[in-house]
Amino acid sequence: MSQNQKITDVLMVGATGSIGQFAVRAAQQHGLRPRALVRDVRRAEQRLPDVELVQGDLEDPASLRRAVGGADAIVLTHGSGADSRPDARAHVDYGGVRNILGALDGARPRVALMTSVYSTRSDIPGNSPWKRRSERLLRASGLPYTIVRPGWFDHAGPTQRRLVLEQGGTADGGIARDQIAETLVRSLLTVTALGKTFELIAAEGVEPSDWVELLGALKPDESGSVDGVLDPADLPVEGEPRALRDDLDAVRLLRGASG
Ligand SMILES: NC(=O)c1ccc[n+]([C@@H]2O[C@H](COP(=O)([O-])OP(=O)(O)OC[C@H]3O[C@@H](n4cnc5c(N)ncnc54)[C@H](OP(=O)(O)O)[C@@H]3O)[C@@H](O)[C@H]2O)c1
């Protein structure tokens, strides 16, 4: 997709979730046509009335081909928070991104990926690198992307609506769910968001009015790097398990396949 190609059909991954539901609404408000990837259609109908649903499971690659077909853009807000398996983050947070990219079959949609303000914080005990690894797949894919790392959901008061975008992984703070969703959808529609990764929190003040300027002030990720532009160099790809390096090679091949 070129930078100026029109976006209409948007696949929403994680659409039934606490952020995904807001993201679907934000997409509708911006005149887009959201299509929700859901595991359980009957359950999703309750949460997302009047939204096109497509059945699929992020852990079942074959089920994703139909879902991604024809999408001009994809918004990923999925997460393994409700999944008690010890390896759920690997399978869902990371594997979900890998499997969506693998299902694209040469298509080049615009992608907005939500991860977390703590994506790169290896200094925090128990923090997992799976979201950071999922970000790396998206950068390696060569697709036009924006990666949004939100702070703590709803740990912001009603008068804290000024968005603070930071890079380097040291931001900390809260943000309302609807503002995360709005930022993800705006990033699809704002050319200055392309190729950027940023942490997102809110501070006292009013909502942004100029998204081009807000997102334009950020540094782009370096071309060819799998990390965000100011990310710490504490997770070298060379030291990653073989299977993860193979995943990166596989998404790079997709880049070649799509020309
Ligand atoms: N809590 C915070 O303050 C905070 C801050 C930053 C980032 N985050 C991250 O944000 C992420 C999402 O948060 P949330 O509150 O929106 O999560 P959530 O309400 O638990 O929603 C998760 C979504 O992912 C979907 N999903 C899970 N496994 C799937 C699979 N195998 N196939 C297809 N869809 C699948 C769920 O679908 P079903 O309806 O089928 O279950 C649901 O739509 C989490 O990963 C969390 O780590 C959280």
mmCIF file of C-alpha atoms and ligand atoms in Angstrom:
data_model
loop_
_atom_site.group_PDB
_atom_site.id
_atom_site.type_symbol
_atom_site.label_atom_id
_atom_site.label_comp_id
_atom_site.label_asym_id
_atom_site.label_seq_id
_atom_site.Cartn_x
_atom_site.Cartn_y
_atom_site.Cartn_z
ATOM 1 C CA MET A 1 0.000 0.000 0.000
ATOM 2 C CA SER A 2 1.331 3.455 -0.838
ATOM 3 C CA GLN A 3 1.344 6.114 1.857
ATOM 4 C CA ASN A 4 -1.633 7.820 0.265
ATOM 5 C CA GLN A 5 -3.780 4.799 -0.540
ATOM 6 C CA LYS A 6 -7.289 5.125 0.791
ATOM 7 C CA ILE A 7 -8.168 3.050 3.842
ATOM 8 C CA THR A 8 -11.707 1.732 4.077
ATOM 9 C CA ASP A 9 -11.788 -1.892 5.257
ATOM 10 C CA VAL A 10 -10.049 -2.460 8.571
ATOM 11 C CA LEU A 11 -9.550 -5.804 10.258
ATOM 12 C CA MET A 12 -9.779 -5.404 14.033
ATOM 13 C CA VAL A 13 -7.863 -8.074 15.964
ATOM 14 C CA GLY A 14 -8.808 -8.235 19.655
ATOM 15 C CA ALA A 15 -12.032 -6.399 18.813
ATOM 16 C CA THR A 16 -14.008 -7.891 21.712
ATOM 17 C CA GLY A 17 -11.388 -6.742 24.225
ATOM 18 C CA SER A 18 -11.427 -3.725 26.507
ATOM 19 C CA ILE A 19 -9.449 -1.625 24.012
ATOM 20 C CA GLY A 20 -10.659 -3.372 20.878
ATOM 21 C CA GLN A 21 -14.277 -2.392 21.456
ATOM 22 C CA PHE A 22 -13.248 1.266 21.623
ATOM 23 C CA ALA A 23 -11.068 0.789 18.544
ATOM 24 C CA VAL A 24 -14.033 -0.550 16.559
ATOM 25 C CA ARG A 25 -16.082 2.482 17.574
ATOM 26 C CA ALA A 26 -13.241 4.855 16.716
ATOM 27 C CA ALA A 27 -12.916 3.261 13.283
ATOM 28 C CA GLN A 28 -16.645 3.713 12.682
ATOM 29 C CA GLN A 29 -16.479 7.333 13.815
ATOM 30 C CA HIS A 30 -13.759 7.979 11.257
ATOM 31 C CA GLY A 31 -15.886 6.545 8.466
ATOM 32 C CA LEU A 32 -13.960 3.285 8.176
ATOM 33 C CA ARG A 33 -15.520 -0.153 7.773
ATOM 34 C CA PRO A 34 -14.290 -2.325 10.663
ATOM 35 C CA ARG A 35 -14.392 -6.105 10.443
ATOM 36 C CA ALA A 36 -13.793 -7.944 13.706
ATOM 37 C CA LEU A 37 -11.751 -11.125 14.015
ATOM 38 C CA VAL A 38 -13.464 -13.144 16.759
ATOM 39 C CA ARG A 39 -13.082 -16.618 18.193
ATOM 40 C CA ASP A 40 -16.698 -16.998 19.288
ATOM 41 C CA VAL A 41 -19.180 -15.376 16.932
ATOM 42 C CA ARG A 42 -22.210 -15.775 19.212
ATOM 43 C CA ARG A 43 -20.443 -14.148 22.137
ATOM 44 C CA ALA A 44 -19.036 -11.395 19.944
ATOM 45 C CA GLU A 45 -22.498 -10.527 18.583
ATOM 46 C CA GLN A 46 -23.455 -9.353 22.080
ATOM 47 C CA ARG A 47 -20.450 -7.055 22.393
ATOM 48 C CA LEU A 48 -20.248 -5.850 18.823
ATOM 49 C CA PRO A 49 -23.758 -5.502 17.413
ATOM 50 C CA ASP A 50 -23.841 -4.137 13.860
ATOM 51 C CA VAL A 51 -20.195 -5.008 13.222
ATOM 52 C CA GLU A 52 -19.112 -7.491 10.562
ATOM 53 C CA LEU A 53 -17.617 -10.528 12.293
ATOM 54 C CA VAL A 54 -15.189 -13.046 10.875
ATOM 55 C CA GLN A 55 -14.409 -16.173 12.829
ATOM 56 C CA GLY A 56 -10.775 -16.999 13.465
ATOM 57 C CA ASP A 57 -8.240 -17.853 16.127
ATOM 58 C CA LEU A 58 -4.808 -16.254 16.315
ATOM 59 C CA GLU A 59 -3.363 -19.648 17.170
ATOM 60 C CA ASP A 60 -4.826 -21.257 14.079
ATOM 61 C CA PRO A 61 -2.990 -19.813 11.051
ATOM 62 C CA ALA A 62 -5.349 -21.425 8.534
ATOM 63 C CA SER A 63 -8.311 -19.617 10.081
ATOM 64 C CA LEU A 64 -6.770 -16.187 9.481
ATOM 65 C CA ARG A 65 -6.526 -16.116 5.685
ATOM 66 C CA ARG A 66 -10.158 -15.216 5.126
ATOM 67 C CA ALA A 67 -10.027 -12.614 7.899
ATOM 68 C CA VAL A 68 -7.097 -10.669 6.463
ATOM 69 C CA GLY A 69 -8.281 -10.916 2.850
ATOM 70 C CA GLY A 70 -9.103 -7.522 1.355
ATOM 71 C CA ALA A 71 -8.186 -5.523 4.463
ATOM 72 C CA ASP A 72 -6.697 -2.098 3.713
ATOM 73 C CA ALA A 73 -5.507 -1.914 7.304
ATOM 74 C CA ILE A 74 -5.243 -4.006 10.443
ATOM 75 C CA VAL A 75 -5.495 -2.838 14.054
ATOM 76 C CA LEU A 76 -4.073 -5.306 16.587
ATOM 77 C CA THR A 77 -5.185 -4.926 20.212
ATOM 78 C CA HIS A 78 -5.267 -8.603 21.150
ATOM 79 C CA GLY A 79 -3.760 -9.882 24.374
ATOM 80 C CA SER A 80 -3.344 -12.972 26.503
ATOM 81 C CA GLY A 81 -4.334 -11.351 29.798
ATOM 82 C CA ALA A 82 -7.304 -13.667 30.348
ATOM 83 C CA ASP A 83 -5.324 -16.776 29.353
ATOM 84 C CA SER A 84 -3.828 -18.705 32.281
ATOM 85 C CA ARG A 85 -1.402 -20.858 30.277
ATOM 86 C CA PRO A 86 2.196 -20.096 31.279
ATOM 87 C CA ASP A 87 3.178 -19.701 27.625
ATOM 88 C CA ALA A 88 0.103 -17.694 26.594
ATOM 89 C CA ARG A 89 2.101 -14.554 25.817
ATOM 90 C CA ALA A 90 4.272 -16.470 23.390
ATOM 91 C CA HIS A 91 1.280 -18.068 21.700
ATOM 92 C CA VAL A 92 -1.089 -15.104 21.640
ATOM 93 C CA ASP A 93 0.757 -11.777 22.052
ATOM 94 C CA TYR A 94 3.667 -12.855 19.848
ATOM 95 C CA GLY A 95 2.302 -15.805 17.861
ATOM 96 C CA GLY A 96 -0.815 -13.837 16.954
ATOM 97 C CA VAL A 97 1.240 -11.180 15.170
ATOM 98 C CA ARG A 98 3.393 -13.805 13.473
ATOM 99 C CA ASN A 99 0.339 -15.694 12.234
ATOM 100 C CA ILE A 100 -1.481 -12.594 10.981
ATOM 101 C CA LEU A 101 1.609 -11.531 9.022
ATOM 102 C CA GLY A 102 1.972 -15.057 7.678
ATOM 103 C CA ALA A 103 -1.619 -15.043 6.414
ATOM 104 C CA LEU A 104 -1.212 -11.905 4.292
ATOM 105 C CA ASP A 105 -0.149 -13.729 1.147
ATOM 106 C CA GLY A 106 1.564 -10.744 -0.449
ATOM 107 C CA ALA A 107 -0.968 -8.110 0.645
ATOM 108 C CA ARG A 108 0.446 -4.933 2.224
ATOM 109 C CA PRO A 109 -2.115 -3.425 4.585
ATOM 110 C CA ARG A 110 -1.333 -0.526 6.896
ATOM 111 C CA VAL A 111 -0.903 -1.924 10.423
ATOM 112 C CA ALA A 112 -1.383 -0.363 13.857
ATOM 113 C CA LEU A 113 -0.091 -2.575 16.656
ATOM 114 C CA MET A 114 -0.790 -1.952 20.332
ATOM 115 C CA THR A 115 1.792 -3.358 22.729
ATOM 116 C CA SER A 116 2.661 -1.860 26.123
ATOM 117 C CA VAL A 117 4.534 0.983 27.753
ATOM 118 C CA TYR A 118 6.705 -1.704 29.357
ATOM 119 C CA SER A 119 7.560 -3.503 26.087
ATOM 120 C CA THR A 120 11.300 -2.913 26.449
ATOM 121 C CA ARG A 121 11.588 -2.774 30.251
ATOM 122 C CA SER A 122 13.824 -5.753 30.959
ATOM 123 C CA ASP A 123 14.702 -4.111 34.297
ATOM 124 C CA ILE A 124 11.210 -4.836 35.653
ATOM 125 C CA PRO A 125 11.083 -8.250 37.353
ATOM 126 C CA GLY A 126 8.711 -10.652 35.647
ATOM 127 C CA ASN A 127 8.254 -8.439 32.606
ATOM 128 C CA SER A 128 8.157 -10.533 29.471
ATOM 129 C CA PRO A 129 9.811 -9.704 26.123
ATOM 130 C CA TRP A 130 7.021 -11.212 24.002
ATOM 131 C CA LYS A 131 5.409 -7.912 23.065
ATOM 132 C CA ARG A 132 8.785 -6.491 22.095
ATOM 133 C CA ARG A 133 9.386 -9.569 19.992
ATOM 134 C CA SER A 134 5.999 -9.129 18.303
ATOM 135 C CA GLU A 135 6.961 -5.538 17.458
ATOM 136 C CA ARG A 136 10.151 -6.815 15.857
ATOM 137 C CA LEU A 137 8.187 -9.076 13.533
ATOM 138 C CA LEU A 138 6.096 -6.169 12.315
ATOM 139 C CA ARG A 139 9.136 -3.970 11.649
ATOM 140 C CA ALA A 140 10.898 -6.815 9.843
ATOM 141 C CA SER A 141 7.832 -7.390 7.658
ATOM 142 C CA GLY A 142 8.377 -4.111 5.804
ATOM 143 C CA LEU A 143 4.671 -3.284 6.046
ATOM 144 C CA PRO A 144 3.649 0.315 6.669
ATOM 145 C CA TYR A 145 3.147 0.368 10.438
ATOM 146 C CA THR A 146 2.738 2.313 13.633
ATOM 147 C CA ILE A 147 3.417 0.749 17.040
ATOM 148 C CA VAL A 148 1.623 2.269 20.024
ATOM 149 C CA ARG A 149 2.793 1.355 23.532
ATOM 150 C CA PRO A 150 0.081 2.563 25.903
ATOM 151 C CA GLY A 151 0.435 3.177 29.618
ATOM 152 C CA TRP A 152 -1.914 1.872 32.285
ATOM 153 C CA PHE A 153 -5.490 1.675 31.129
ATOM 154 C CA ASP A 154 -7.753 4.225 32.821
ATOM 155 C CA HIS A 155 -5.097 5.288 35.321
ATOM 156 C CA ALA A 156 -5.713 8.836 34.181
ATOM 157 C CA GLY A 157 -8.272 11.245 35.598
ATOM 158 C CA PRO A 158 -11.014 12.813 33.472
ATOM 159 C CA THR A 159 -9.058 16.047 33.066
ATOM 160 C CA GLN A 160 -5.921 14.239 31.889
ATOM 161 C CA ARG A 161 -6.600 14.225 28.163
ATOM 162 C CA ARG A 162 -3.402 15.748 26.797
ATOM 163 C CA LEU A 163 -1.501 12.995 25.020
ATOM 164 C CA VAL A 164 2.163 12.570 25.815
ATOM 165 C CA LEU A 165 4.101 10.561 23.223
ATOM 166 C CA GLU A 166 7.561 9.418 24.227
ATOM 167 C CA GLN A 167 10.256 7.175 22.785
ATOM 168 C CA GLY A 168 13.001 5.187 24.457
ATOM 169 C CA GLY A 169 10.895 3.042 26.751
ATOM 170 C CA THR A 170 11.095 5.038 29.983
ATOM 171 C CA ALA A 171 7.603 6.579 30.000
ATOM 172 C CA ASP A 172 5.197 5.571 32.731
ATOM 173 C CA GLY A 173 1.660 6.686 33.481
ATOM 174 C CA GLY A 174 -1.983 6.161 32.690
ATOM 175 C CA ILE A 175 -4.304 6.800 29.790
ATOM 176 C CA ALA A 176 -7.995 6.369 29.051
ATOM 177 C CA ARG A 177 -8.999 3.436 26.889
ATOM 178 C CA ASP A 178 -10.848 5.562 24.344
ATOM 179 C CA GLN A 179 -7.710 7.658 23.766
ATOM 180 C CA ILE A 180 -5.632 4.568 23.059
ATOM 181 C CA ALA A 181 -8.210 3.469 20.503
ATOM 182 C CA GLU A 182 -8.396 6.910 18.924
ATOM 183 C CA THR A 183 -4.596 7.037 18.621
ATOM 184 C CA LEU A 184 -4.471 3.636 16.927
ATOM 185 C CA VAL A 185 -7.074 4.628 14.353
ATOM 186 C CA ARG A 186 -5.554 8.092 13.825
ATOM 187 C CA SER A 187 -2.200 6.430 13.201
ATOM 188 C CA LEU A 188 -3.709 4.598 10.224
ATOM 189 C CA LEU A 189 -4.916 7.853 8.765
ATOM 190 C CA THR A 190 -1.967 10.141 9.504
ATOM 191 C CA VAL A 191 1.032 9.975 7.215
ATOM 192 C CA THR A 192 3.413 11.293 9.888
ATOM 193 C CA ALA A 193 2.719 8.155 11.973
ATOM 194 C CA LEU A 194 4.319 5.846 9.436
ATOM 195 C CA GLY A 195 7.233 3.757 10.641
ATOM 196 C CA LYS A 196 7.044 5.091 14.204
ATOM 197 C CA THR A 197 7.023 3.485 17.639
ATOM 198 C CA PHE A 198 6.068 5.403 20.741
ATOM 199 C CA GLU A 199 4.896 5.159 24.317
ATOM 200 C CA LEU A 200 1.545 6.807 25.001
ATOM 201 C CA ILE A 201 0.359 8.301 28.282
ATOM 202 C CA ALA A 202 -1.907 11.205 29.221
ATOM 203 C CA ALA A 203 -1.297 14.322 31.295
ATOM 204 C CA GLU A 204 -3.400 17.218 32.558
ATOM 205 C CA GLY A 205 -4.815 19.151 29.622
ATOM 206 C CA VAL A 206 -6.939 18.837 26.526
ATOM 207 C CA GLU A 207 -7.077 16.358 23.665
ATOM 208 C CA PRO A 208 -4.862 16.948 20.640
ATOM 209 C CA SER A 209 -6.233 18.870 17.679
ATOM 210 C CA ASP A 210 -3.362 18.457 15.228
ATOM 211 C CA TRP A 211 -2.458 14.780 14.795
ATOM 212 C CA VAL A 212 -0.104 15.449 11.900
ATOM 213 C CA GLU A 213 1.986 17.679 14.125
ATOM 214 C CA LEU A 214 1.725 15.439 17.207
ATOM 215 C CA LEU A 215 2.893 12.334 15.356
ATOM 216 C CA GLY A 216 5.256 14.289 13.119
ATOM 217 C CA ALA A 217 7.339 15.339 16.122
ATOM 218 C CA LEU A 218 8.415 11.735 16.699
ATOM 219 C CA LYS A 219 11.541 10.101 15.317
ATOM 220 C CA PRO A 220 10.932 7.292 12.795
ATOM 221 C CA ASP A 221 12.389 3.867 13.469
ATOM 222 C CA GLU A 222 15.649 3.252 11.647
ATOM 223 C CA SER A 223 15.219 1.546 8.310
ATOM 224 C CA GLY A 224 16.310 -2.085 8.517
ATOM 225 C CA SER A 225 16.320 -2.188 12.333
ATOM 226 C CA VAL A 226 13.966 -4.547 14.149
ATOM 227 C CA ASP A 227 13.881 -2.252 17.193
ATOM 228 C CA GLY A 228 12.173 1.037 17.927
ATOM 229 C CA VAL A 229 14.358 4.055 17.279
ATOM 230 C CA LEU A 230 15.458 4.692 20.878
ATOM 231 C CA ASP A 231 14.984 1.211 22.298
ATOM 232 C CA PRO A 232 17.643 -0.147 24.652
ATOM 233 C CA ALA A 233 20.089 -2.576 23.031
ATOM 234 C CA ASP A 234 19.566 -5.235 25.680
ATOM 235 C CA LEU A 235 17.847 -7.961 23.655
ATOM 236 C CA PRO A 236 20.218 -8.704 20.776
ATOM 237 C CA VAL A 237 18.647 -10.674 17.957
ATOM 238 C CA GLU A 238 21.786 -12.847 17.749
ATOM 239 C CA GLY A 239 21.105 -14.074 21.299
ATOM 240 C CA GLU A 240 17.469 -14.950 20.659
ATOM 241 C CA PRO A 241 16.328 -18.593 20.365
ATOM 242 C CA ARG A 242 16.687 -20.130 16.909
ATOM 243 C CA ALA A 243 12.904 -20.385 16.389
ATOM 244 C CA LEU A 244 12.477 -16.651 16.909
ATOM 245 C CA ARG A 245 15.267 -15.803 14.487
ATOM 246 C CA ASP A 246 13.604 -18.121 11.982
ATOM 247 C CA ASP A 247 10.331 -16.237 12.459
ATOM 248 C CA LEU A 248 12.108 -12.973 11.670
ATOM 249 C CA ASP A 249 13.646 -14.492 8.552
ATOM 250 C CA ALA A 250 10.238 -15.777 7.485
ATOM 251 C CA VAL A 251 8.579 -12.360 7.705
ATOM 252 C CA ARG A 252 11.512 -10.789 5.846
ATOM 253 C CA LEU A 253 10.888 -13.304 3.069
ATOM 254 C CA LEU A 254 7.261 -12.174 2.916
ATOM 255 C CA ARG A 255 8.575 -8.689 2.293
ATOM 256 C CA GLY A 256 10.477 -9.959 -0.704
ATOM 257 C CA ALA A 257 7.487 -11.964 -1.917
ATOM 258 C CA SER A 258 5.235 -8.903 -1.975
ATOM 259 C CA GLY A 259 7.813 -6.862 -3.914
HETATM 260 N N1 LIG B 1 -3.894 -3.269 31.592
HETATM 261 C C1 LIG B 1 -3.095 -2.293 31.226
HETATM 262 O O1 LIG B 1 -3.019 -1.249 31.871
HETATM 263 C C2 LIG B 1 -2.267 -2.460 29.974
HETATM 264 C C3 LIG B 1 -1.391 -1.451 29.591
HETATM 265 C C4 LIG B 1 -0.677 -1.603 28.378
HETATM 266 C C5 LIG B 1 -0.869 -2.719 27.589
HETATM 267 N N2 LIG B 1 -1.730 -3.694 28.019
HETATM 268 C C6 LIG B 1 -1.939 -4.867 27.136
HETATM 269 O O2 LIG B 1 -3.104 -4.695 26.365
HETATM 270 C C7 LIG B 1 -3.510 -5.954 25.846
HETATM 271 C C8 LIG B 1 -4.981 -6.001 25.558
HETATM 272 O O3 LIG B 1 -5.694 -5.498 26.643
HETATM 273 P P1 LIG B 1 -7.276 -5.605 26.734
HETATM 274 O O4 LIG B 1 -7.676 -5.080 28.072
HETATM 275 O O5 LIG B 1 -7.964 -5.043 25.533
HETATM 276 O O6 LIG B 1 -7.422 -7.179 26.716
HETATM 277 P P2 LIG B 1 -8.730 -8.077 26.795
HETATM 278 O O7 LIG B 1 -9.905 -7.262 27.187
HETATM 279 O O8 LIG B 1 -8.372 -9.280 27.585
HETATM 280 O O9 LIG B 1 -8.922 -8.489 25.251
HETATM 281 C C9 LIG B 1 -8.075 -9.388 24.623
HETATM 282 C C10 LIG B 1 -8.579 -9.597 23.215
HETATM 283 O O10 LIG B 1 -7.709 -10.526 22.555
HETATM 284 C C11 LIG B 1 -8.529 -11.548 21.972
HETATM 285 N N3 LIG B 1 -7.823 -12.810 21.887
HETATM 286 C C12 LIG B 1 -7.128 -13.455 22.857
HETATM 287 N N4 LIG B 1 -6.656 -14.627 22.389
HETATM 288 C C13 LIG B 1 -7.068 -14.736 21.097
HETATM 289 C C14 LIG B 1 -6.915 -15.698 20.072
HETATM 290 N N5 LIG B 1 -6.228 -16.834 20.284
HETATM 291 N N6 LIG B 1 -7.472 -15.470 18.868
HETATM 292 C C15 LIG B 1 -8.180 -14.344 18.631
HETATM 293 N N7 LIG B 1 -8.357 -13.355 19.558
HETATM 294 C C16 LIG B 1 -7.812 -13.566 20.774
HETATM 295 C C17 LIG B 1 -9.722 -11.658 22.896
HETATM 296 O O11 LIG B 1 -10.772 -12.333 22.228
HETATM 297 P P3 LIG B 1 -11.909 -13.217 22.993
HETATM 298 O O12 LIG B 1 -13.073 -12.285 23.187
HETATM 299 O O13 LIG B 1 -12.186 -14.319 22.056
HETATM 300 O O14 LIG B 1 -11.305 -13.675 24.305
HETATM 301 C C18 LIG B 1 -9.995 -10.184 23.168
HETATM 302 O O15 LIG B 1 -10.681 -9.608 22.078
HETATM 303 C C19 LIG B 1 -2.981 -6.973 26.834
HETATM 304 O O16 LIG B 1 -2.099 -7.850 26.143
HETATM 305 C C20 LIG B 1 -2.193 -6.157 27.856
HETATM 306 O O17 LIG B 1 -0.963 -6.750 28.181
HETATM 307 C C21 LIG B 1 -2.425 -3.588 29.172
#
